[in-house]
PDB file of C-alpha atoms in Angstrom:
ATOM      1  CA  UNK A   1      20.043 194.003  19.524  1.00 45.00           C
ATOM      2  CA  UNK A   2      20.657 190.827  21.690  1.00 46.00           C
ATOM      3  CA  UNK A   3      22.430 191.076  24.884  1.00 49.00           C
ATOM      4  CA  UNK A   4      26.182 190.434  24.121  1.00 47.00           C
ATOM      5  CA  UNK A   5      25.602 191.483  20.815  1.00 46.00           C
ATOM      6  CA  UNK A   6      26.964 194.928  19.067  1.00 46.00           C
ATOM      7  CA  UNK A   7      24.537 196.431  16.234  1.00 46.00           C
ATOM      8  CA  UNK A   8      25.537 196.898  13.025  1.00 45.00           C
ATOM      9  CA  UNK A   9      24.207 199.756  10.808  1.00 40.00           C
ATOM     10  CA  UNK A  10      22.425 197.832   7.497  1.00 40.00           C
ATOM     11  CA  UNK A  11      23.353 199.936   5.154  1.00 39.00           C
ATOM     12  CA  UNK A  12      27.522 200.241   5.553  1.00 36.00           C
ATOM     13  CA  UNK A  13      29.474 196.836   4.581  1.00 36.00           C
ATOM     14  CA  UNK A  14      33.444 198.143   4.800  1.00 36.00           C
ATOM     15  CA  UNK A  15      33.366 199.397   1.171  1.00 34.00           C
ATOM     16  CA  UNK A  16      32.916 195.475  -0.276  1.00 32.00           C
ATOM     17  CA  UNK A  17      30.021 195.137  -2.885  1.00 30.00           C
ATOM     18  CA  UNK A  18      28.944 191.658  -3.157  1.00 35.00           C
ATOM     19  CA  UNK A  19      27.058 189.946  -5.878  1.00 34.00           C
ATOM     20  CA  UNK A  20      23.249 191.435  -4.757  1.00 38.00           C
ATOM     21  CA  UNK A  21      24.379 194.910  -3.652  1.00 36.00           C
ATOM     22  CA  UNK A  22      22.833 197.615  -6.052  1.00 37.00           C
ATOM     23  CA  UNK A  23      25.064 200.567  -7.731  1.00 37.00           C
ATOM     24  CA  UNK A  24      24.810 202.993  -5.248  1.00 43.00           C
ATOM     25  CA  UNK A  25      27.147 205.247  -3.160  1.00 44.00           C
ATOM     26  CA  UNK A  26      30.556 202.856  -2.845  1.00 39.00           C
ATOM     27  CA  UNK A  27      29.566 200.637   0.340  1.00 47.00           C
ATOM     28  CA  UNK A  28      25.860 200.678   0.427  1.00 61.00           C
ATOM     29  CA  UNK A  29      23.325 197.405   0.345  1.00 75.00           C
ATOM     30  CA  UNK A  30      20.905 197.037  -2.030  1.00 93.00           C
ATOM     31  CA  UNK A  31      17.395 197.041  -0.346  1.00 95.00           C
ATOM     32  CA  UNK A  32      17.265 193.540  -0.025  1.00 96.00           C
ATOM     33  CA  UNK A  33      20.349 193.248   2.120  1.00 96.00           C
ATOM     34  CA  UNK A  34      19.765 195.987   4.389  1.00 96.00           C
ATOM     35  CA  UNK A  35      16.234 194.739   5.175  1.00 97.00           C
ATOM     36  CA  UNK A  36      17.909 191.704   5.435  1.00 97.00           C
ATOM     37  CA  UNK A  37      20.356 192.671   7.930  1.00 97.00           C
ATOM     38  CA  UNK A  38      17.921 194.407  10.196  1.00 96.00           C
ATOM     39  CA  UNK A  39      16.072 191.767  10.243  1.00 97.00           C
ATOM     40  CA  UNK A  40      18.517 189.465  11.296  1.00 96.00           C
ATOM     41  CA  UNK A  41      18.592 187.715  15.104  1.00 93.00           C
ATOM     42  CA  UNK A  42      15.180 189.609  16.234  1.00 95.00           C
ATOM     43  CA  UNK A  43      15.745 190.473  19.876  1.00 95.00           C
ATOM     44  CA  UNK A  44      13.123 187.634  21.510  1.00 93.00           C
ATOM     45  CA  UNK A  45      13.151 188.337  24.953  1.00 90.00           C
ATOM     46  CA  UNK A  46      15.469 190.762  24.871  1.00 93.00           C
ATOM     47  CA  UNK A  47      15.130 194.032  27.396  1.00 94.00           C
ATOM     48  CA  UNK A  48      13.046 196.933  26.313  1.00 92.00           C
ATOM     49  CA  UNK A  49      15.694 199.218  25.267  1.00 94.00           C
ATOM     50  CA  UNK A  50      17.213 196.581  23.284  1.00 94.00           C
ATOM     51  CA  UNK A  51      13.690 195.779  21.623  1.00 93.00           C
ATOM     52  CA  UNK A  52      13.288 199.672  20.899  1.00 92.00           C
ATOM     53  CA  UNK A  53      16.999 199.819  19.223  1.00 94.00           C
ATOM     54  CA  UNK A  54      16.313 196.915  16.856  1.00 95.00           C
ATOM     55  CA  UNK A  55      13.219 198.237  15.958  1.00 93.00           C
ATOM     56  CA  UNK A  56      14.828 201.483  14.952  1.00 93.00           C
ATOM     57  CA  UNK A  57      17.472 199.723  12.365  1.00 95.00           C
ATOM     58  CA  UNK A  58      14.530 198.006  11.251  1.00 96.00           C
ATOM     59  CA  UNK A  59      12.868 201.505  10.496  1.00 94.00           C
ATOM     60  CA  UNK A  60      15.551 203.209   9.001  1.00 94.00           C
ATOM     61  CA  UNK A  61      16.292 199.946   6.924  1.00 96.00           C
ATOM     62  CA  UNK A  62      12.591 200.350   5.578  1.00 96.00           C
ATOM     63  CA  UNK A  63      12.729 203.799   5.466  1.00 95.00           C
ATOM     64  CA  UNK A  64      15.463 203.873   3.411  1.00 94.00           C
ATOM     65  CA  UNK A  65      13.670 201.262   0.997  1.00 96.00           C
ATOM     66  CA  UNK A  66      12.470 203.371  -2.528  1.00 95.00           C
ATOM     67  CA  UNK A  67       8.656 202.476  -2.637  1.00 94.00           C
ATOM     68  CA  UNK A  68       9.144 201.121  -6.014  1.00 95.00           C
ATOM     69  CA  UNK A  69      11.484 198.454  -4.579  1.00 96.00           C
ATOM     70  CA  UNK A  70       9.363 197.433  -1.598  1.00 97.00           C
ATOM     71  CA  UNK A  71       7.407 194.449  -3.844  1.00 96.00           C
ATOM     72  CA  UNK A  72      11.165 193.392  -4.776  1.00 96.00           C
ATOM     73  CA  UNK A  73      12.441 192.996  -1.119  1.00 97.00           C
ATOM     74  CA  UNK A  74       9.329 191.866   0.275  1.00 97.00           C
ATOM     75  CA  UNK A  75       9.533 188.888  -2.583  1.00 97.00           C
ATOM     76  CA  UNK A  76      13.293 188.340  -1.907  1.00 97.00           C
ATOM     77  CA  UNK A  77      12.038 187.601   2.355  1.00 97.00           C
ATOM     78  CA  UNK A  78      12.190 184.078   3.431  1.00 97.00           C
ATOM     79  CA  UNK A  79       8.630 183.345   5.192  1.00 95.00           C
ATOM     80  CA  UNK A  80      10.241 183.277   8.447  1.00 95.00           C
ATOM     81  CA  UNK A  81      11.605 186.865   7.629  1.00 97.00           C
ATOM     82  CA  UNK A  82       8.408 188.089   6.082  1.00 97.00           C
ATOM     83  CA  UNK A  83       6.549 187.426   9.735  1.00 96.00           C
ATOM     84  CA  UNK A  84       9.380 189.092  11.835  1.00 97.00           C
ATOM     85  CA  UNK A  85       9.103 192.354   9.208  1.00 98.00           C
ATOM     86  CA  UNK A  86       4.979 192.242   9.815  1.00 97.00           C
ATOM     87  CA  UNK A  87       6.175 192.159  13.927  1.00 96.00           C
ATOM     88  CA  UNK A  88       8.197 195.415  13.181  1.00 96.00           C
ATOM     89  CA  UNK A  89       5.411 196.694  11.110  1.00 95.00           C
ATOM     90  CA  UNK A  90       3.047 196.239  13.891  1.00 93.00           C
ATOM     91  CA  UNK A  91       5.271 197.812  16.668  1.00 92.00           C
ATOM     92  CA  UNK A  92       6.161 200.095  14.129  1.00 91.00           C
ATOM     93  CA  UNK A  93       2.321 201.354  13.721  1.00 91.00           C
ATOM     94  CA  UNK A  94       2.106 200.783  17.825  1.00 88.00           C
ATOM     95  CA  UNK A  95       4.763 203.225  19.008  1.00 81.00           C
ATOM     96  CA  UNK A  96       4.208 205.864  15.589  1.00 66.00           C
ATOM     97  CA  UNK A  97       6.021 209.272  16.241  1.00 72.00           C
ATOM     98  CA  UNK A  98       4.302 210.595  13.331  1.00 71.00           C
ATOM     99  CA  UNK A  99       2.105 210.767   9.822  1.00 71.00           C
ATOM    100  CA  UNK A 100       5.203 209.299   8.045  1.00 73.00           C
ATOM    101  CA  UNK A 101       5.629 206.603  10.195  1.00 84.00           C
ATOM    102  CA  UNK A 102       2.677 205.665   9.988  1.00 89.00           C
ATOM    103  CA  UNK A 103       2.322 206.023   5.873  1.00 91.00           C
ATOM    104  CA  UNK A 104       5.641 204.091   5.833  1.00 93.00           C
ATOM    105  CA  UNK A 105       4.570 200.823   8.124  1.00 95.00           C
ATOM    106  CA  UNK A 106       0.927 200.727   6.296  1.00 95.00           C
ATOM    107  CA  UNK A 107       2.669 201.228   2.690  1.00 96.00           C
ATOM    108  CA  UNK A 108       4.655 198.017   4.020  1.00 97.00           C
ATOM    109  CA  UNK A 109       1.798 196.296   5.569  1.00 97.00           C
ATOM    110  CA  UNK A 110      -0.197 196.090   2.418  1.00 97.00           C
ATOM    111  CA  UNK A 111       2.869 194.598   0.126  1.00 97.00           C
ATOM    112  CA  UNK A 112       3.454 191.987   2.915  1.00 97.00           C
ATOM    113  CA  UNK A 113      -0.061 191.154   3.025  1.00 97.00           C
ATOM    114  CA  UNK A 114      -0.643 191.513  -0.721  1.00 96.00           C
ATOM    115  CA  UNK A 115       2.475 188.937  -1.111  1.00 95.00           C
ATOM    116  CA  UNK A 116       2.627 186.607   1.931  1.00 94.00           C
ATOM    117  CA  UNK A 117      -1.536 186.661   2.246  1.00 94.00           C
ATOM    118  CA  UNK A 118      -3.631 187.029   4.957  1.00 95.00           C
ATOM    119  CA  UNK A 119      -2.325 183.684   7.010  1.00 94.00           C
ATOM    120  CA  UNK A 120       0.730 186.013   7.869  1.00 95.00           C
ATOM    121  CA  UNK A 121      -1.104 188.214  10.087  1.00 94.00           C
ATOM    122  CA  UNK A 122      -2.816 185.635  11.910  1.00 94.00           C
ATOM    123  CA  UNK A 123       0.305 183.564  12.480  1.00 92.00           C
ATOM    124  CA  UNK A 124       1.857 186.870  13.717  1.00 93.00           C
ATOM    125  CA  UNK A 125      -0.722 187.857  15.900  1.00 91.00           C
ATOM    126  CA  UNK A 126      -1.162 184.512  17.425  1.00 93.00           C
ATOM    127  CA  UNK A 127       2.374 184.253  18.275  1.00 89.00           C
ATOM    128  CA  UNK A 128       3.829 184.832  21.455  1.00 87.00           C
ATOM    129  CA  UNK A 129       7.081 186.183  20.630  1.00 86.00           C
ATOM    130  CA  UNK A 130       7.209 189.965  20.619  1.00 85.00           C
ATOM    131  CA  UNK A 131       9.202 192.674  19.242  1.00 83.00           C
TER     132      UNK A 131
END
């Protein structure tokens, strides 16, 4: 989460469904939107502690993801938010506390690659900005 900047939990939005929210628990996202969410303003040169709290709403936003549905969101990603989720992925796999963090980022890692292609992991390897 930026500096300035208060985070937001993806998956609560005040009660209010909106047109691509699944039927779920009253005041849940669908998938899309909470990866979507997490996602959002990527904490570029932010300090460390602010890098590891965005990366843990990422995780729980992905964790929280059915694996049948993780095609659909990946599909629903702009580009730009396709190569932030493989930056997550990778810091995800970097900093693993355990087997099922692991299985989750790599279960991710193949749909994005599957979908987005190989050119995504070079573009987000060769980029400087880090997560």
């Amino acid at each position: 989460v930026p500096p300035g900047c208060h985070p937001v939990s993806p998956f609560k939005t005040g009660g209010r469904r909106s047109e691509g929210q699944t039927t779920g628990r009253a005041g849940e996202m669908s998938a899309l939107a909470a990866v979507k969410a997490a996602l959002a303003n990527p904490p570029y040169g932010a300090t460390k502690e602010a890098k590891v709290a965005s990366a843990k709403t990422v995780g729980k936003a992905l964790g929280g993801v059915p694996d049948k549905e993780i095609e659909g969101v990946v599909m629903g990603l702009e580009a730009e938010e396709q190569a932030v989720l493989m930056k997550y992925v990778y810091r995800g796999l970097e900093a693993s506390d355990g087997q099922q963090s692991s299985t989750l980022m790599l279960r991710w890692h193949g749909v994005l690659t599957e979908k987005a292609g190989m050119g995504l992991i070079s573009r987000v390897l060769s980029e400087p900005d880090t997560l």
